[in-house]
Amino acid sequence: MSSDPPNPRPRRGLGETLAQAAGDAMEQRLLSQIQGGPIPRHLAIIMDGNRRFARGHGLLRVEGHLRGKEKLEELLNWCLEVGLRTLTVYALSTENLTRDTEEVHELMDLFTESFRKIADDPRVHRHRIRVRALGSRERLPARVQEAIRYAEERTRDHDQYFYNVAIAYGGREDILQAIRAIAREVEQGRVKPEAIDEAMVSNHLYTQDLPDPDLIFRTSGEERISNFLLWQSAYAELYFCDVLWPGLRKLDFLRAIHDYQRRQRRYGA
Ligand code: FPP
């Protein structure tokens, strides 16, 4: 039998240790700068690049998605640290539902586990985080719907932070279901067509009681909105970063917030 200790830690070279120390110092400096400025009220994230990350690291596709899920759990801490109160992540678009059956199944398992885990996460109850799913949940398998119900039910009275998972979500579908609901109210004589205004449409979207996103952040180098929060993003700042989602570092996240703080928001004025 070998006498090697189990899982020996790879020894770090001096260069690596110095690079790590420099990265930590940059992170600290950025964090204190950010804490003096305006934090987005609502950050929306398009988490992109799980499969490319897996390919680049010799991992299975499912492991790429698993690393993506772990990254999201880490990101929640960063949001709490900077005091970011509303976070919406794009977990699954209506288009993603057409991926091959095996991948969709793997993703559904991850979502089920993720909603159950977050519902029991002490952080969620300590910080009073309300968890919700946005999208056409009737298109999801029963196990995911049940996990969503569990997370929403366990956190329904929390009111300090808002964590929203856009799942089976499409921006156009969001607008369509709002139009249909308003049309029904017109048909029943409860609303006059000329009374339909922006606030009424906003109030019929999945995001009805949330502020519009101030910042939309997408990873992986793609620069598209991909049917995410179309109505709600009218005045959002957009930030794109080249890192693949599972490889996102706290420094990348802080840079996005810092960049947002340097922009002048004019709302068309
Ligand atoms: C984007 O990468 C990721 C997805 C479409 C899958 C969903 C996200 C996760 C599993 C992260 C965790 C989320 C939750 C709610 C647990 P991609 O598959 O499009 O990869 P690619 O751009 O490299 O092809």
PDB file of C-alpha atoms and ligand atoms in Angstrom:
ATOM      1  CA  MET A   1       0.000   0.000   0.000  1.00  0.00           C
ATOM      2  CA  SER A   2       1.249   3.478  -0.737  1.00  0.00           C
ATOM      3  CA  SER A   3       2.178   5.650   2.248  1.00  0.00           C
ATOM      4  CA  ASP A   4       1.227   8.879   0.397  1.00  0.00           C
ATOM      5  CA  PRO A   5      -1.239  11.070   2.317  1.00  0.00           C
ATOM      6  CA  PRO A   6      -4.689  11.076   0.674  1.00  0.00           C
ATOM      7  CA  ASN A   7      -5.281  13.916  -1.826  1.00  0.00           C
ATOM      8  CA  PRO A   8      -1.971  15.726  -1.262  1.00  0.00           C
ATOM      9  CA  ARG A   9      -2.358  19.463  -1.912  1.00  0.00           C
ATOM     10  CA  PRO A  10      -0.465  20.620  -4.994  1.00  0.00           C
ATOM     11  CA  ARG A  11       2.254  22.953  -3.773  1.00  0.00           C
ATOM     12  CA  ARG A  12       1.887  26.510  -5.056  1.00  0.00           C
ATOM     13  CA  GLY A  13       4.791  28.206  -6.785  1.00  0.00           C
ATOM     14  CA  LEU A  14       5.932  31.642  -5.618  1.00  0.00           C
ATOM     15  CA  GLY A  15       4.542  33.250  -8.791  1.00  0.00           C
ATOM     16  CA  GLU A  16       1.094  31.798  -8.185  1.00  0.00           C
ATOM     17  CA  THR A  17       1.052  32.873  -4.536  1.00  0.00           C
ATOM     18  CA  LEU A  18       2.044  36.436  -5.480  1.00  0.00           C
ATOM     19  CA  ALA A  19      -0.597  36.582  -8.230  1.00  0.00           C
ATOM     20  CA  GLN A  20      -3.231  35.398  -5.739  1.00  0.00           C
ATOM     21  CA  ALA A  21      -2.177  38.038  -3.195  1.00  0.00           C
ATOM     22  CA  ALA A  22      -2.310  40.772  -5.866  1.00  0.00           C
ATOM     23  CA  GLY A  23      -5.787  39.581  -6.953  1.00  0.00           C
ATOM     24  CA  ASP A  24      -7.027  39.626  -3.342  1.00  0.00           C
ATOM     25  CA  ALA A  25      -5.710  43.150  -2.834  1.00  0.00           C
ATOM     26  CA  MET A  26      -7.415  44.352  -6.041  1.00  0.00           C
ATOM     27  CA  GLU A  27     -10.654  42.744  -4.912  1.00  0.00           C
ATOM     28  CA  GLN A  28     -10.506  44.482  -1.530  1.00  0.00           C
ATOM     29  CA  ARG A  29      -9.751  47.863  -3.099  1.00  0.00           C
ATOM     30  CA  LEU A  30     -12.599  47.534  -5.587  1.00  0.00           C
ATOM     31  CA  LEU A  31     -15.001  46.362  -2.896  1.00  0.00           C
ATOM     32  CA  SER A  32     -14.363  49.404  -0.708  1.00  0.00           C
ATOM     33  CA  GLN A  33     -14.699  51.736  -3.719  1.00  0.00           C
ATOM     34  CA  ILE A  34     -17.995  50.130  -4.672  1.00  0.00           C
ATOM     35  CA  GLN A  35     -19.393  50.357  -1.178  1.00  0.00           C
ATOM     36  CA  GLY A  36     -19.221  54.155  -1.416  1.00  0.00           C
ATOM     37  CA  GLY A  37     -21.320  54.328  -4.613  1.00  0.00           C
ATOM     38  CA  PRO A  38     -24.823  53.431  -5.843  1.00  0.00           C
ATOM     39  CA  ILE A  39     -25.493  49.699  -5.917  1.00  0.00           C
ATOM     40  CA  PRO A  40     -27.912  48.549  -8.668  1.00  0.00           C
ATOM     41  CA  ARG A  41     -31.317  47.980  -7.128  1.00  0.00           C
ATOM     42  CA  HIS A  42     -31.824  45.059  -9.477  1.00  0.00           C
ATOM     43  CA  LEU A  43     -29.117  43.045 -11.209  1.00  0.00           C
ATOM     44  CA  ALA A  44     -30.113  40.570 -13.931  1.00  0.00           C
ATOM     45  CA  ILE A  45     -27.606  37.976 -15.121  1.00  0.00           C
ATOM     46  CA  ILE A  46     -27.428  35.884 -18.270  1.00  0.00           C
ATOM     47  CA  MET A  47     -25.250  33.001 -17.085  1.00  0.00           C
ATOM     48  CA  ASP A  48     -23.679  31.800 -20.292  1.00  0.00           C
ATOM     49  CA  GLY A  49     -20.863  29.403 -21.137  1.00  0.00           C
ATOM     50  CA  ASN A  50     -21.333  26.254 -19.009  1.00  0.00           C
ATOM     51  CA  ARG A  51     -20.825  23.832 -21.902  1.00  0.00           C
ATOM     52  CA  ARG A  52     -17.843  25.702 -23.354  1.00  0.00           C
ATOM     53  CA  PHE A  53     -16.307  25.729 -19.874  1.00  0.00           C
ATOM     54  CA  ALA A  54     -16.808  21.957 -19.645  1.00  0.00           C
ATOM     55  CA  ARG A  55     -15.258  21.396 -23.074  1.00  0.00           C
ATOM     56  CA  GLY A  56     -12.264  23.597 -22.257  1.00  0.00           C
ATOM     57  CA  HIS A  57     -11.615  21.759 -18.983  1.00  0.00           C
ATOM     58  CA  GLY A  58     -12.115  18.199 -20.231  1.00  0.00           C
ATOM     59  CA  LEU A  59     -15.332  17.813 -18.219  1.00  0.00           C
ATOM     60  CA  LEU A  60     -18.660  16.262 -19.097  1.00  0.00           C
ATOM     61  CA  ARG A  61     -21.412  18.660 -20.153  1.00  0.00           C
ATOM     62  CA  VAL A  62     -23.334  17.967 -16.957  1.00  0.00           C
ATOM     63  CA  GLU A  63     -20.269  18.857 -14.896  1.00  0.00           C
ATOM     64  CA  GLY A  64     -20.155  22.241 -16.659  1.00  0.00           C
ATOM     65  CA  HIS A  65     -23.747  22.881 -15.579  1.00  0.00           C
ATOM     66  CA  LEU A  66     -22.947  21.659 -12.070  1.00  0.00           C
ATOM     67  CA  ARG A  67     -20.034  24.099 -11.836  1.00  0.00           C
ATOM     68  CA  GLY A  68     -22.469  26.767 -13.075  1.00  0.00           C
ATOM     69  CA  LYS A  69     -24.850  25.939 -10.240  1.00  0.00           C
ATOM     70  CA  GLU A  70     -22.017  26.125  -7.705  1.00  0.00           C
ATOM     71  CA  LYS A  71     -20.967  29.505  -9.117  1.00  0.00           C
ATOM     72  CA  LEU A  72     -24.471  30.812  -8.589  1.00  0.00           C
ATOM     73  CA  GLU A  73     -24.358  29.726  -4.937  1.00  0.00           C
ATOM     74  CA  GLU A  74     -21.076  31.655  -4.565  1.00  0.00           C
ATOM     75  CA  LEU A  75     -22.507  34.704  -6.337  1.00  0.00           C
ATOM     76  CA  LEU A  76     -25.293  34.981  -3.750  1.00  0.00           C
ATOM     77  CA  ASN A  77     -22.630  35.726  -1.129  1.00  0.00           C
ATOM     78  CA  TRP A  78     -21.105  38.455  -3.288  1.00  0.00           C
ATOM     79  CA  CYS A  79     -24.532  40.070  -3.743  1.00  0.00           C
ATOM     80  CA  LEU A  80     -25.141  40.032   0.014  1.00  0.00           C
ATOM     81  CA  GLU A  81     -21.697  41.496   0.625  1.00  0.00           C
ATOM     82  CA  VAL A  82     -22.320  44.541  -1.603  1.00  0.00           C
ATOM     83  CA  GLY A  83     -25.954  44.924  -0.498  1.00  0.00           C
ATOM     84  CA  LEU A  84     -27.530  44.087  -3.840  1.00  0.00           C
ATOM     85  CA  ARG A  85     -31.176  43.497  -2.972  1.00  0.00           C
ATOM     86  CA  THR A  86     -32.722  42.080  -6.143  1.00  0.00           C
ATOM     87  CA  LEU A  87     -31.092  39.472  -8.337  1.00  0.00           C
ATOM     88  CA  THR A  88     -32.653  37.733 -11.327  1.00  0.00           C
ATOM     89  CA  VAL A  89     -30.764  34.959 -13.106  1.00  0.00           C
ATOM     90  CA  TYR A  90     -31.621  33.471 -16.490  1.00  0.00           C
ATOM     91  CA  ALA A  91     -31.538  29.752 -15.762  1.00  0.00           C
ATOM     92  CA  LEU A  92     -33.506  28.410 -18.716  1.00  0.00           C
ATOM     93  CA  SER A  93     -35.041  30.108 -21.721  1.00  0.00           C
ATOM     94  CA  THR A  94     -38.080  28.769 -23.541  1.00  0.00           C
ATOM     95  CA  GLU A  95     -35.638  28.033 -26.415  1.00  0.00           C
ATOM     96  CA  ASN A  96     -33.363  25.978 -24.103  1.00  0.00           C
ATOM     97  CA  LEU A  97     -36.270  23.555 -23.618  1.00  0.00           C
ATOM     98  CA  THR A  98     -35.611  22.288 -27.150  1.00  0.00           C
ATOM     99  CA  ARG A  99     -32.064  21.077 -26.309  1.00  0.00           C
ATOM    100  CA  ASP A 100     -31.531  17.322 -26.462  1.00  0.00           C
ATOM    101  CA  THR A 101     -33.674  15.321 -24.055  1.00  0.00           C
ATOM    102  CA  GLU A 102     -30.775  14.074 -21.982  1.00  0.00           C
ATOM    103  CA  GLU A 103     -29.388  17.576 -21.384  1.00  0.00           C
ATOM    104  CA  VAL A 104     -32.820  18.975 -20.508  1.00  0.00           C
ATOM    105  CA  HIS A 105     -33.250  16.098 -18.047  1.00  0.00           C
ATOM    106  CA  GLU A 106     -29.856  16.817 -16.448  1.00  0.00           C
ATOM    107  CA  LEU A 107     -30.734  20.486 -16.121  1.00  0.00           C
ATOM    108  CA  MET A 108     -34.112  19.677 -14.554  1.00  0.00           C
ATOM    109  CA  ASP A 109     -32.358  17.525 -11.929  1.00  0.00           C
ATOM    110  CA  LEU A 110     -30.028  20.430 -11.132  1.00  0.00           C
ATOM    111  CA  PHE A 111     -32.906  22.909 -10.865  1.00  0.00           C
ATOM    112  CA  THR A 112     -34.861  20.570  -8.581  1.00  0.00           C
ATOM    113  CA  GLU A 113     -31.844  20.189  -6.308  1.00  0.00           C
ATOM    114  CA  SER A 114     -31.097  23.914  -6.432  1.00  0.00           C
ATOM    115  CA  PHE A 115     -34.611  25.068  -5.407  1.00  0.00           C
ATOM    116  CA  ARG A 116     -34.726  22.502  -2.584  1.00  0.00           C
ATOM    117  CA  LYS A 117     -31.264  23.457  -1.360  1.00  0.00           C
ATOM    118  CA  ILE A 118     -31.868  27.210  -1.440  1.00  0.00           C
ATOM    119  CA  ALA A 119     -35.151  26.774   0.456  1.00  0.00           C
ATOM    120  CA  ASP A 120     -33.252  25.125   3.326  1.00  0.00           C
ATOM    121  CA  ASP A 121     -30.180  27.372   3.115  1.00  0.00           C
ATOM    122  CA  PRO A 122     -29.622  29.173   6.460  1.00  0.00           C
ATOM    123  CA  ARG A 123     -28.366  32.255   4.526  1.00  0.00           C
ATOM    124  CA  VAL A 124     -31.794  32.645   2.964  1.00  0.00           C
ATOM    125  CA  HIS A 125     -33.560  32.776   6.311  1.00  0.00           C
ATOM    126  CA  ARG A 126     -30.883  34.804   8.091  1.00  0.00           C
ATOM    127  CA  HIS A 127     -30.983  37.498   5.409  1.00  0.00           C
ATOM    128  CA  ARG A 128     -34.721  37.154   4.696  1.00  0.00           C
ATOM    129  CA  ILE A 129     -34.336  36.374   0.987  1.00  0.00           C
ATOM    130  CA  ARG A 130     -37.535  35.737  -0.958  1.00  0.00           C
ATOM    131  CA  VAL A 131     -37.063  33.120  -3.670  1.00  0.00           C
ATOM    132  CA  ARG A 132     -39.274  33.021  -6.742  1.00  0.00           C
ATOM    133  CA  ALA A 133     -39.384  31.454 -10.188  1.00  0.00           C
ATOM    134  CA  LEU A 134     -40.357  33.561 -13.216  1.00  0.00           C
ATOM    135  CA  GLY A 135     -41.602  31.884 -16.377  1.00  0.00           C
ATOM    136  CA  SER A 136     -44.125  29.396 -17.708  1.00  0.00           C
ATOM    137  CA  ARG A 137     -43.652  26.851 -14.960  1.00  0.00           C
ATOM    138  CA  GLU A 138     -46.405  24.629 -16.376  1.00  0.00           C
ATOM    139  CA  ARG A 139     -43.848  23.644 -19.017  1.00  0.00           C
ATOM    140  CA  LEU A 140     -41.541  22.181 -16.353  1.00  0.00           C
ATOM    141  CA  PRO A 141     -41.659  18.602 -15.041  1.00  0.00           C
ATOM    142  CA  ALA A 142     -43.628  17.986 -11.845  1.00  0.00           C
ATOM    143  CA  ARG A 143     -40.473  17.529  -9.707  1.00  0.00           C
ATOM    144  CA  VAL A 144     -39.197  21.010 -10.625  1.00  0.00           C
ATOM    145  CA  GLN A 145     -42.621  22.595 -10.077  1.00  0.00           C
ATOM    146  CA  GLU A 146     -42.807  20.930  -6.672  1.00  0.00           C
ATOM    147  CA  ALA A 147     -39.311  22.173  -5.688  1.00  0.00           C
ATOM    148  CA  ILE A 148     -40.262  25.710  -6.808  1.00  0.00           C
ATOM    149  CA  ARG A 149     -43.438  25.572  -4.718  1.00  0.00           C
ATOM    150  CA  TYR A 150     -41.390  24.433  -1.713  1.00  0.00           C
ATOM    151  CA  ALA A 151     -38.847  27.292  -2.078  1.00  0.00           C
ATOM    152  CA  GLU A 152     -41.521  29.928  -2.699  1.00  0.00           C
ATOM    153  CA  GLU A 153     -43.629  28.728   0.205  1.00  0.00           C
ATOM    154  CA  ARG A 154     -40.710  28.605   2.669  1.00  0.00           C
ATOM    155  CA  THR A 155     -39.587  32.142   1.783  1.00  0.00           C
ATOM    156  CA  ARG A 156     -42.918  33.858   1.013  1.00  0.00           C
ATOM    157  CA  ASP A 157     -42.731  36.232   4.011  1.00  0.00           C
ATOM    158  CA  HIS A 158     -39.117  37.268   3.462  1.00  0.00           C
ATOM    159  CA  ASP A 159     -38.753  40.867   2.380  1.00  0.00           C
ATOM    160  CA  GLN A 160     -35.115  42.011   2.538  1.00  0.00           C
ATOM    161  CA  TYR A 161     -33.646  40.468  -0.611  1.00  0.00           C
ATOM    162  CA  PHE A 162     -35.269  39.062  -3.738  1.00  0.00           C
ATOM    163  CA  TYR A 163     -33.760  36.164  -5.628  1.00  0.00           C
ATOM    164  CA  ASN A 164     -35.568  35.326  -8.857  1.00  0.00           C
ATOM    165  CA  VAL A 165     -34.856  32.430 -11.153  1.00  0.00           C
ATOM    166  CA  ALA A 166     -36.086  32.935 -14.724  1.00  0.00           C
ATOM    167  CA  ILE A 167     -36.867  29.385 -15.808  1.00  0.00           C
ATOM    168  CA  ALA A 168     -38.798  28.328 -18.920  1.00  0.00           C
ATOM    169  CA  TYR A 169     -38.745  32.100 -19.402  1.00  0.00           C
ATOM    170  CA  GLY A 170     -38.987  34.101 -22.612  1.00  0.00           C
ATOM    171  CA  GLY A 171     -39.288  37.880 -22.786  1.00  0.00           C
ATOM    172  CA  ARG A 172     -41.753  37.787 -25.675  1.00  0.00           C
ATOM    173  CA  GLU A 173     -43.844  35.134 -23.951  1.00  0.00           C
ATOM    174  CA  ASP A 174     -43.830  37.305 -20.799  1.00  0.00           C
ATOM    175  CA  ILE A 175     -45.255  40.231 -22.802  1.00  0.00           C
ATOM    176  CA  LEU A 176     -47.751  37.965 -24.606  1.00  0.00           C
ATOM    177  CA  GLN A 177     -49.191  36.541 -21.403  1.00  0.00           C
ATOM    178  CA  ALA A 178     -49.558  40.109 -20.069  1.00  0.00           C
ATOM    179  CA  ILE A 179     -51.379  41.161 -23.259  1.00  0.00           C
ATOM    180  CA  ARG A 180     -53.721  38.177 -22.973  1.00  0.00           C
ATOM    181  CA  ALA A 181     -54.504  38.947 -19.316  1.00  0.00           C
ATOM    182  CA  ILE A 182     -55.225  42.617 -20.082  1.00  0.00           C
ATOM    183  CA  ALA A 183     -57.317  41.653 -23.133  1.00  0.00           C
ATOM    184  CA  ARG A 184     -59.452  39.431 -20.871  1.00  0.00           C
ATOM    185  CA  GLU A 185     -59.999  42.364 -18.511  1.00  0.00           C
ATOM    186  CA  VAL A 186     -61.056  44.546 -21.465  1.00  0.00           C
ATOM    187  CA  GLU A 187     -63.384  41.813 -22.675  1.00  0.00           C
ATOM    188  CA  GLN A 188     -65.008  41.602 -19.241  1.00  0.00           C
ATOM    189  CA  GLY A 189     -65.506  45.396 -19.295  1.00  0.00           C
ATOM    190  CA  ARG A 190     -63.211  45.953 -16.291  1.00  0.00           C
ATOM    191  CA  VAL A 191     -60.617  47.990 -18.246  1.00  0.00           C
ATOM    192  CA  LYS A 192     -61.020  50.525 -21.040  1.00  0.00           C
ATOM    193  CA  PRO A 193     -58.449  50.189 -23.873  1.00  0.00           C
ATOM    194  CA  GLU A 194     -57.401  53.842 -23.446  1.00  0.00           C
ATOM    195  CA  ALA A 195     -56.621  53.156 -19.764  1.00  0.00           C
ATOM    196  CA  ILE A 196     -53.889  50.671 -20.704  1.00  0.00           C
ATOM    197  CA  ASP A 197     -50.569  52.287 -19.842  1.00  0.00           C
ATOM    198  CA  GLU A 198     -46.979  51.217 -19.151  1.00  0.00           C
ATOM    199  CA  ALA A 199     -47.638  50.673 -15.453  1.00  0.00           C
ATOM    200  CA  MET A 200     -50.532  48.331 -16.254  1.00  0.00           C
ATOM    201  CA  VAL A 201     -48.388  46.266 -18.612  1.00  0.00           C
ATOM    202  CA  SER A 202     -45.539  46.120 -16.055  1.00  0.00           C
ATOM    203  CA  ASN A 203     -48.026  44.954 -13.430  1.00  0.00           C
ATOM    204  CA  HIS A 204     -49.011  41.989 -15.574  1.00  0.00           C
ATOM    205  CA  LEU A 205     -45.488  40.719 -16.229  1.00  0.00           C
ATOM    206  CA  TYR A 206     -43.841  37.928 -14.204  1.00  0.00           C
ATOM    207  CA  THR A 207     -41.709  40.653 -12.577  1.00  0.00           C
ATOM    208  CA  GLN A 208     -44.809  42.637 -11.551  1.00  0.00           C
ATOM    209  CA  ASP A 209     -43.683  43.841  -8.104  1.00  0.00           C
ATOM    210  CA  LEU A 210     -39.948  44.081  -8.839  1.00  0.00           C
ATOM    211  CA  PRO A 211     -38.073  47.191  -9.969  1.00  0.00           C
ATOM    212  CA  ASP A 212     -36.815  47.099 -13.566  1.00  0.00           C
ATOM    213  CA  PRO A 213     -33.222  45.844 -13.798  1.00  0.00           C
ATOM    214  CA  ASP A 214     -30.600  48.606 -13.574  1.00  0.00           C
ATOM    215  CA  LEU A 215     -27.877  46.370 -14.892  1.00  0.00           C
ATOM    216  CA  ILE A 216     -27.915  43.323 -17.161  1.00  0.00           C
ATOM    217  CA  PHE A 217     -24.734  41.326 -17.033  1.00  0.00           C
ATOM    218  CA  ARG A 218     -23.858  38.556 -19.491  1.00  0.00           C
ATOM    219  CA  THR A 219     -20.861  36.235 -19.376  1.00  0.00           C
ATOM    220  CA  SER A 220     -19.075  34.285 -22.145  1.00  0.00           C
ATOM    221  CA  GLY A 221     -18.352  37.111 -24.587  1.00  0.00           C
ATOM    222  CA  GLU A 222     -21.735  36.950 -26.352  1.00  0.00           C
ATOM    223  CA  GLU A 223     -23.331  40.382 -26.650  1.00  0.00           C
ATOM    224  CA  ARG A 224     -27.068  39.693 -26.949  1.00  0.00           C
ATOM    225  CA  ILE A 225     -30.131  39.913 -24.719  1.00  0.00           C
ATOM    226  CA  SER A 226     -31.501  36.572 -25.981  1.00  0.00           C
ATOM    227  CA  ASN A 227     -35.170  37.177 -25.143  1.00  0.00           C
ATOM    228  CA  PHE A 228     -34.464  38.068 -21.498  1.00  0.00           C
ATOM    229  CA  LEU A 229     -36.571  40.714 -19.696  1.00  0.00           C
ATOM    230  CA  LEU A 230     -37.337  42.549 -22.963  1.00  0.00           C
ATOM    231  CA  TRP A 231     -39.893  45.035 -21.635  1.00  0.00           C
ATOM    232  CA  GLN A 232     -38.118  45.468 -18.297  1.00  0.00           C
ATOM    233  CA  SER A 233     -34.681  46.226 -19.790  1.00  0.00           C
ATOM    234  CA  ALA A 234     -35.747  49.417 -21.619  1.00  0.00           C
ATOM    235  CA  TYR A 235     -33.330  51.583 -19.595  1.00  0.00           C
ATOM    236  CA  ALA A 236     -30.958  48.949 -18.217  1.00  0.00           C
ATOM    237  CA  GLU A 237     -27.202  49.330 -18.495  1.00  0.00           C
ATOM    238  CA  LEU A 238     -25.634  46.384 -20.303  1.00  0.00           C
ATOM    239  CA  TYR A 239     -22.332  44.805 -19.295  1.00  0.00           C
ATOM    240  CA  PHE A 240     -20.660  41.951 -21.163  1.00  0.00           C
ATOM    241  CA  CYS A 241     -17.679  40.007 -19.932  1.00  0.00           C
ATOM    242  CA  ASP A 242     -15.580  37.351 -21.696  1.00  0.00           C
ATOM    243  CA  VAL A 243     -15.362  34.891 -18.806  1.00  0.00           C
ATOM    244  CA  LEU A 244     -17.412  31.682 -19.084  1.00  0.00           C
ATOM    245  CA  TRP A 245     -20.011  31.535 -16.297  1.00  0.00           C
ATOM    246  CA  PRO A 246     -18.456  28.763 -14.145  1.00  0.00           C
ATOM    247  CA  GLY A 247     -15.107  30.598 -14.300  1.00  0.00           C
ATOM    248  CA  LEU A 248     -16.493  33.931 -13.054  1.00  0.00           C
ATOM    249  CA  ARG A 249     -14.381  35.447 -10.268  1.00  0.00           C
ATOM    250  CA  LYS A 250     -15.503  37.837  -7.581  1.00  0.00           C
ATOM    251  CA  LEU A 251     -13.212  40.388  -9.227  1.00  0.00           C
ATOM    252  CA  ASP A 252     -15.220  40.127 -12.497  1.00  0.00           C
ATOM    253  CA  PHE A 253     -18.446  40.672 -10.583  1.00  0.00           C
ATOM    254  CA  LEU A 254     -17.047  43.688  -8.720  1.00  0.00           C
ATOM    255  CA  ARG A 255     -15.749  45.151 -11.985  1.00  0.00           C
ATOM    256  CA  ALA A 256     -19.256  44.989 -13.468  1.00  0.00           C
ATOM    257  CA  ILE A 257     -20.703  46.903 -10.503  1.00  0.00           C
ATOM    258  CA  HIS A 258     -17.836  49.392 -10.592  1.00  0.00           C
ATOM    259  CA  ASP A 259     -18.343  49.991 -14.316  1.00  0.00           C
ATOM    260  CA  TYR A 260     -22.067  50.536 -13.701  1.00  0.00           C
ATOM    261  CA  GLN A 261     -21.270  53.147 -11.056  1.00  0.00           C
ATOM    262  CA  ARG A 262     -19.140  55.106 -13.507  1.00  0.00           C
ATOM    263  CA  ARG A 263     -21.931  55.361 -16.067  1.00  0.00           C
ATOM    264  CA  GLN A 264     -24.302  58.298 -16.127  1.00  0.00           C
ATOM    265  CA  ARG A 265     -27.854  57.087 -16.329  1.00  0.00           C
ATOM    266  CA  ARG A 266     -29.921  59.579 -18.306  1.00  0.00           C
ATOM    267  CA  TYR A 267     -33.166  57.745 -19.100  1.00  0.00           C
ATOM    268  CA  GLY A 268     -33.240  59.472 -22.502  1.00  0.00           C
ATOM    269  CA  ALA A 269     -33.108  62.996 -21.022  1.00  0.00           C
TER     270      ALA A 269
HETATM  271  C1  FPP B   1     -25.661  28.541 -20.050  1.00  0.00           C
HETATM  272  O1  FPP B   1     -24.582  27.829 -20.583  1.00  0.00           O
HETATM  273  C2  FPP B   1     -26.359  27.780 -19.053  1.00  0.00           C
HETATM  274  C3  FPP B   1     -27.612  27.257 -19.148  1.00  0.00           C
HETATM  275  C4  FPP B   1     -28.523  27.478 -20.271  1.00  0.00           C
HETATM  276  C5  FPP B   1     -28.088  26.329 -18.126  1.00  0.00           C
HETATM  277  C6  FPP B   1     -28.621  26.806 -16.829  1.00  0.00           C
HETATM  278  C7  FPP B   1     -27.718  27.360 -15.806  1.00  0.00           C
HETATM  279  C8  FPP B   1     -27.172  26.692 -14.800  1.00  0.00           C
HETATM  280  C9  FPP B   1     -27.210  25.217 -14.632  1.00  0.00           C
HETATM  281  C10 FPP B   1     -26.527  27.457 -13.748  1.00  0.00           C
HETATM  282  C11 FPP B   1     -27.205  27.238 -12.432  1.00  0.00           C
HETATM  283  C12 FPP B   1     -28.598  27.705 -12.334  1.00  0.00           C
HETATM  284  C13 FPP B   1     -29.509  27.270 -11.416  1.00  0.00           C
HETATM  285  C14 FPP B   1     -30.804  27.960 -11.233  1.00  0.00           C
HETATM  286  C15 FPP B   1     -29.250  26.104 -10.554  1.00  0.00           C
HETATM  287  P1  FPP B   1     -24.756  27.002 -21.931  1.00  0.00           P
HETATM  288  O2  FPP B   1     -25.308  25.652 -21.598  1.00  0.00           O
HETATM  289  O3  FPP B   1     -25.602  27.794 -22.879  1.00  0.00           O
HETATM  290  O4  FPP B   1     -23.289  26.829 -22.405  1.00  0.00           O
HETATM  291  P2  FPP B   1     -22.639  27.291 -23.789  1.00  0.00           P
HETATM  292  O5  FPP B   1     -23.005  28.748 -23.978  1.00  0.00           O
HETATM  293  O6  FPP B   1     -21.180  27.108 -23.553  1.00  0.00           O
HETATM  294  O7  FPP B   1     -23.190  26.387 -24.838  1.00  0.00           O
END
